[in-house]
Amino acid sequence: MAIEPFRINIPDSELDLLQRKLELARLPTQLDQEQWAESNGVTVSKVQEVVDFWRASYSWREQEAELNHLPQYKTHVGVKDFGDLEIHFVHSPSNSTNAVPLLFIHGWPGSFAEVTKVLPILNEAGFDVVAPSLPGYGFSQCPDLPGFDNQHDAEVLHQLMLKLGYDRYVVQGGDWGSDIARNIGRLYPEHVKAVHINHINLVTMPKPKFDKEPDYTDFEKRSIEQQNHFATAEFAYYVVQGEKPRTLGFAMHDSPVGMLAWMMDKLFTWSDNYPWTATKLITWTLLHYFPGPTTAFHMYRENDAAKRQVIPYESTPTAVSAFAGEMEMVPRSWAAGTANIVFWQEHEEGGHFAAWENPDALAGDMVKFFRAVWK
């Protein structure tokens, strides 16, 4: 398959079915006065408010048109032992004559659309940006065979960059994208000039064994506290998506309100008090609901935290943008145990969805770091 232009065009029949489901949605209104449930902001009244807006005022076609301003394409990429996969991606070259190719990798519950706010900044700064939908996400095909882990994701995205004519490039990733970015840097060091991440988990970048415990800054102490809270109080989603992706998927695939509530929980609790609008809550939900959320859940099964091995030391120059609201971040001294950290920048505003919450800061760090190492 050649590289072909792509535009999102959800069938009217799907939109009609969605509207009927919304009209018939049954919310647990008997819980509207409860005081014992989780403190994530996903209350009956909040969900009712968003659903009422969804039924009466939300326009998918307007959001679809906005998304289609992004230059999108599809192509087939071959993966050893898995055959060809149809991959969807954004490709936005810069007008610069000496542009730097940049691979931008999302995670869950994000999508390719996370690149939207940083894209014009990066293009203006002289970067050719490629932002794919990961296999199983959005409009990219999911493999049918088991065993497709993050190293295979790395292979897919590397082959995509080569197919686009980028023999040398830089990589940025958040959430799953950070693990995949580091895998690309480790597996293809002759092609990857540098790696930038804004998320660090303790599975792939664990705390080193120190002879003497380092002195931590207040920012780092807060990161440790948030990492511990996430591991002990916010990890249930990971377990259920990893253990029962198909079973959970039936509920989410059929219920747009159920999928909305699942997404709201993550968008609210993982961001840094970001003012999510009802429109964007719904659009982010539909970018999983329309293609079917099950195939994105499968990534958790294929990369089981209990079974994953620590990624070996990565010598590729690596940068970290640490945002105060990121629930998975570690001190620099910890990260340096498994990666060649040459750039570290802390930000007091922004959380897990940094490209959406604080795009100027994230893009600014990328431009500064990548330009310095590309010379």
C-alpha positions as MATLAB code, in Angstrom:
seq = 'MAIEPFRINIPDSELDLLQRKLELARLPTQLDQEQWAESNGVTVSKVQEVVDFWRASYSWREQEAELNHLPQYKTHVGVKDFGDLEIHFVHSPSNSTNAVPLLFIHGWPGSFAEVTKVLPILNEAGFDVVAPSLPGYGFSQCPDLPGFDNQHDAEVLHQLMLKLGYDRYVVQGGDWGSDIARNIGRLYPEHVKAVHINHINLVTMPKPKFDKEPDYTDFEKRSIEQQNHFATAEFAYYVVQGEKPRTLGFAMHDSPVGMLAWMMDKLFTWSDNYPWTATKLITWTLLHYFPGPTTAFHMYRENDAAKRQVIPYESTPTAVSAFAGEMEMVPRSWAAGTANIVFWQEHEEGGHFAAWENPDALAGDMVKFFRAVWK';
ca = [
       0.000    0.000    0.000;
       1.343    3.372   -0.971;
       1.078    6.367    1.328;
      -2.462    7.665    0.824;
      -4.213   10.785    2.154;
      -6.835   10.108    4.808;
      -9.753   12.073    6.208;
     -11.935   11.058    9.126;
     -15.513   10.475    8.012;
     -17.637    8.613   10.538;
     -20.757    7.234    8.780;
     -24.076    8.947    9.448;
     -25.423    5.572   10.558;
     -22.898    5.510   13.412;
     -23.855    9.024   14.461;
     -27.555    8.147   14.379;
     -26.938    5.058   16.511;
     -24.855    7.101   18.946;
     -27.649    9.659   19.349;
     -30.182    6.911   20.049;
     -27.899    5.404   22.677;
     -27.497    8.797   24.327;
     -31.255    9.306   24.440;
     -31.688    5.907   26.092;
     -28.755    6.264   28.521;
     -29.572    5.229   32.091;
     -27.543    7.010   34.779;
     -27.444    5.882   38.431;
     -29.424    8.863   39.696;
     -30.036    7.115   43.031;
     -26.412    7.956   43.823;
     -26.705   11.701   43.356;
     -26.391   12.313   47.116;
     -23.776    9.687   48.005;
     -20.712   10.779   49.950;
     -18.674    7.562   49.926;
     -17.505    7.227   46.301;
     -14.157    8.061   44.718;
     -13.082   11.711   44.721;
     -12.325   12.019   41.013;
     -14.950   14.560   40.009;
     -16.911   12.020   37.973;
     -20.140   12.563   39.868;
     -23.636   11.746   38.710;
     -24.394   15.438   38.304;
     -21.207   16.069   36.287;
     -21.807   13.144   33.957;
     -25.454   14.194   33.585;
     -24.328   17.708   32.676;
     -21.958   16.445   29.962;
     -24.481   13.948   28.609;
     -27.188   16.635   28.412;
     -24.771   18.814   26.431;
     -23.860   15.831   24.251;
     -27.489   15.107   23.419;
     -28.500   18.689   22.642;
     -25.480   20.734   21.558;
     -22.388   18.695   20.717;
     -21.452   18.394   17.039;
     -19.147   15.559   15.996;
     -19.059   16.911   12.449;
     -17.573   20.183   13.711;
     -14.936   18.312   15.702;
     -14.291   15.988   12.777;
     -13.682   18.983   10.506;
     -11.282   20.424   13.049;
      -9.367   17.146   13.252;
      -9.248   16.969    9.456;
      -7.225   20.179    9.410;
      -4.378   17.888   10.444;
      -2.685   16.398    7.342;
      -3.425   12.690    7.752;
      -2.380    9.606    5.840;
      -2.469    5.827    5.909;
       0.032    3.235    4.766;
       0.998   -0.384    5.393;
       4.027   -1.163    7.540;
       5.486   -4.648    7.768;
       6.259   -6.159   11.180;
       8.289   -9.324   11.629;
       6.036  -12.260   12.592;
       2.900  -10.081   12.382;
       2.667   -9.196    8.700;
       1.527   -5.825    7.366;
      -0.420   -3.385    9.524;
      -2.346   -0.412    8.182;
      -1.068    2.619   10.078;
      -2.713    6.034   10.345;
      -0.556    9.091   10.951;
      -0.268   12.845   10.792;
       2.608   14.129    8.660;
       3.212   17.866    8.727;
       6.502   19.006    7.155;
       8.042   22.348    8.040;
       8.809   25.012    5.456;
      12.398   25.005    6.720;
      15.030   23.771    4.270;
      16.979   22.021    7.034;
      14.048   20.647    9.015;
      14.551   18.082   11.788;
      12.299   14.994   11.488;
      10.399   14.477   14.761;
       8.350   11.416   15.682;
       5.626   12.306   18.235;
       4.149    9.309   20.119;
       0.964    9.394   22.188;
      -0.263    6.948   24.831;
      -3.540    5.970   26.506;
      -6.111    7.488   26.874;
      -4.727    9.925   24.337;
      -4.540    9.742   20.582;
      -2.794   11.252   17.573;
      -4.849   14.416   18.243;
      -2.599   15.256   21.198;
      -0.170   16.730   18.674;
      -2.661   19.449   17.665;
      -1.469   22.273   19.912;
       2.281   21.680   19.622;
       2.245   21.058   15.869;
       2.291   24.705   14.675;
       4.981   25.561   17.218;
       7.199   22.701   16.064;
       6.611   23.346   12.360;
       7.478   27.024   12.826;
      10.648   26.020   14.692;
      11.787   23.856   11.772;
      10.542   20.341   12.551;
       8.902   17.871   10.191;
       6.383   16.231   12.515;
       5.056   12.677   12.249;
       2.341   11.758   14.777;
       0.985    8.233   14.255;
      -1.934    6.441   15.828;
      -0.349    3.529   17.659;
      -1.361    0.058   16.431;
      -4.813   -0.657   17.843;
      -5.588    3.011   18.456;
      -7.866    5.220   16.419;
      -7.523    4.477   12.730;
      -4.480    2.172   12.926;
      -4.930   -1.565   12.597;
      -4.520   -3.810   15.635;
      -2.565   -7.062   15.223;
      -4.583  -10.257   15.655;
      -1.746  -12.397   16.995;
      -0.604  -12.278   20.634;
       2.783  -11.009   21.768;
       2.714   -7.576   20.135;
       4.500   -5.517   22.790;
       6.126   -2.082   22.890;
       9.214   -3.296   21.054;
       6.952   -4.177   18.126;
       5.346   -0.739   18.382;
       8.874    0.645   18.154;
       9.530   -1.430   15.031;
       6.329   -0.189   13.370;
       7.083    3.465   14.014;
      10.718    3.173   12.989;
       9.724    1.505    9.719;
       7.158    4.261    9.169;
       9.844    6.930    9.532;
      12.074    5.109    7.051;
       9.182    4.778    4.607;
       8.681    8.544    4.825;
      12.339    9.030    3.902;
      13.641    9.931    7.377;
      16.823    7.939    7.958;
      17.768   10.108   10.956;
      15.225   11.581   13.328;
      14.359   12.505   16.928;
      11.559   11.074   19.080;
       9.163   12.439   21.709;
       6.796   10.391   23.851;
       4.449   10.589   26.808;
       2.602    7.794   28.641;
       3.116    4.578   26.593;
       4.866    6.807   24.081;
       7.727    7.382   26.526;
       8.447    3.651   26.778;
       8.136    3.234   23.016;
      10.370    6.251   22.367;
      13.067    4.812   24.612;
      12.761    1.444   22.875;
      13.237    3.125   19.509;
      16.335    4.919   20.799;
      17.752    1.691   22.188;
      16.888   -0.532   19.193;
      17.829    1.900   16.403;
      20.623    4.131   17.775;
      22.121    4.626   14.312;
      18.881    6.315   13.244;
      17.698    8.084   16.397;
      19.612   11.220   17.277;
      17.845   11.925   20.569;
      14.822   11.055   22.727;
      12.559   13.393   24.702;
       9.999   12.132   27.244;
       7.577   13.694   29.722;
       6.552   10.592   31.659;
       8.591    8.070   33.662;
       7.259    4.897   35.273;
       9.042    2.782   37.862;
       8.726   -0.398   35.814;
      11.018    0.683   32.990;
      13.012    3.284   34.957;
      13.182    1.953   38.537;
      14.913    3.562   41.467;
      18.632    2.655   41.423;
      20.345    1.148   44.448;
      22.117    4.101   46.020;
      24.908    3.742   48.548;
      23.556    6.941   50.053;
      20.080    8.317   49.490;
      20.268   11.514   47.391;
      19.060   14.849   48.663;
      15.787   15.594   46.911;
      14.337   18.962   45.960;
      10.779   19.847   46.913;
       9.732   19.195   43.314;
      11.304   15.728   43.435;
       9.745   14.913   46.822;
       6.353   15.783   45.376;
       7.032   13.566   42.355;
       7.858   10.632   44.633;
       4.662   11.173   46.633;
       2.555   11.324   43.471;
       4.235    8.233   42.041;
       3.479    6.325   45.260;
      -0.138    7.530   45.260;
      -0.606    6.446   41.659;
       0.838    2.991   42.332;
      -1.323    2.382   45.409;
      -4.581    4.219   44.673;
      -4.900    4.779   40.912;
      -3.634    1.544   39.354;
      -6.839   -0.502   39.205;
      -7.577    0.594   35.615;
      -4.225   -0.867   34.526;
      -5.023   -4.221   36.088;
      -8.488   -4.562   34.560;
      -7.388   -3.348   31.114;
      -4.442   -5.729   31.261;
      -6.282   -8.759   32.607;
      -9.676   -8.362   30.905;
      -9.341   -6.058   27.872;
     -11.883   -7.909   25.758;
     -14.422   -8.320   28.570;
     -14.199   -4.659   29.622;
     -14.279   -3.750   25.962;
     -17.818   -5.104   25.490;
     -19.150   -2.578   28.000;
     -17.140    0.356   26.657;
     -17.793   -0.531   23.024;
     -21.542   -0.543   23.570;
     -21.995    2.338   26.027;
     -20.855    5.828   25.015;
     -21.726    7.133   28.496;
     -19.716    4.353   30.117;
     -16.752    5.179   27.891;
     -17.179    8.871   28.730;
     -17.081    8.216   32.480;
     -13.989    6.001   32.110;
     -12.250    8.736   30.145;
     -13.347   11.537   32.464;
     -11.776    9.739   35.407;
      -8.374    9.723   33.707;
      -8.597   13.197   32.197;
      -9.614   14.706   35.541;
      -7.264   12.839   37.871;
      -4.193   12.781   35.632;
      -4.213   16.424   34.581;
      -3.132   19.450   36.595;
      -6.579   20.963   37.222;
      -6.946   21.490   33.483;
     -10.310   23.079   32.523;
     -11.661   20.347   30.265;
     -14.655   21.490   28.246;
     -17.591   19.179   27.635;
     -16.745   19.287   23.929;
     -13.219   17.995   24.383;
     -14.247   15.398   26.969;
     -16.645   14.003   24.394;
     -14.247   14.251   21.446;
     -11.445   12.482   23.293;
     -13.973    9.803   24.242;
     -15.212    9.367   20.676;
     -11.688    8.975   19.310;
     -11.719    5.698   21.242;
     -15.428    4.878   21.062;
     -15.907    5.077   17.281;
     -13.003    2.788   16.310;
     -13.698    0.603   19.371;
     -11.728    0.953   22.626;
     -10.874   -2.728   23.095;
      -7.871   -2.772   20.780;
      -6.216    0.072   22.699;
      -6.817   -1.772   25.978;
      -4.871   -4.718   24.538;
      -1.617   -2.782   24.967;
      -1.940   -3.269   28.717;
      -2.261   -7.023   28.296;
       0.741   -7.248   25.981;
       2.882   -5.085   28.282;
       1.886   -6.491   31.683;
       3.658   -4.460   34.363;
       4.294   -7.604   36.419;
       6.027   -9.301   33.501;
       7.842   -6.419   31.842;
      11.581   -6.355   32.132;
      13.553   -3.218   32.861;
      14.661   -1.645   29.612;
      18.465   -1.840   29.414;
      20.491    1.340   29.786;
      19.783    3.685   26.911;
      22.833    5.624   25.722;
      20.883    7.796   23.263;
      20.894   11.412   24.518;
      17.669   11.765   26.472;
      15.719   14.771   27.727;
      12.970   14.902   30.333;
      10.301   17.558   30.782;
       8.962   17.051   34.298;
       5.540   18.566   34.916;
       4.333   19.129   38.471;
       0.981   17.451   37.850;
       2.409   14.321   36.205;
       1.387   11.332   38.331;
       4.354    9.243   37.128;
       7.611   11.146   37.418;
      10.835   10.436   39.316;
      13.869   12.422   40.498;
      16.582   13.017   37.934;
      19.005   10.828   39.889;
      16.649    7.878   39.461;
      16.161    8.404   35.730;
      19.921    8.664   35.204;
      20.235    5.039   36.287;
      18.750    3.729   33.037;
      19.145    6.561   30.513;
      21.707    9.084   29.316;
      19.917   12.134   30.733;
      21.487   15.264   29.242;
      18.547   17.672   29.619;
      16.074   18.040   32.490;
      13.491   20.787   32.825;
      10.858   21.109   35.553;
       7.549   22.935   35.120;
       5.129   23.966   37.840;
       2.111   23.888   35.519;
       0.925   20.892   33.552;
       0.187   17.237   34.102;
       0.059   13.936   32.253;
      -1.334   15.458   29.056;
       1.425   18.055   28.751;
       1.064   18.565   24.997;
      -2.543   19.594   25.623;
      -2.265   21.268   29.037;
       0.946   23.249   28.563;
       1.952   23.011   24.884;
       4.250   26.046   24.912;
       6.407   24.579   27.674;
       6.587   21.087   26.190;
       7.271   22.307   22.662;
       9.796   24.838   23.962;
      11.771   22.096   25.697;
      11.704   19.939   22.583;
      12.930   22.761   20.359;
      15.723   23.723   22.751;
      16.931   20.164   23.306;
      16.570   18.740   19.814;
      18.157   21.742   18.146;
      21.162   21.472   20.480;
      21.787   17.768   19.816;
      21.012   17.895   16.086;
      24.006   20.162   15.377;
];
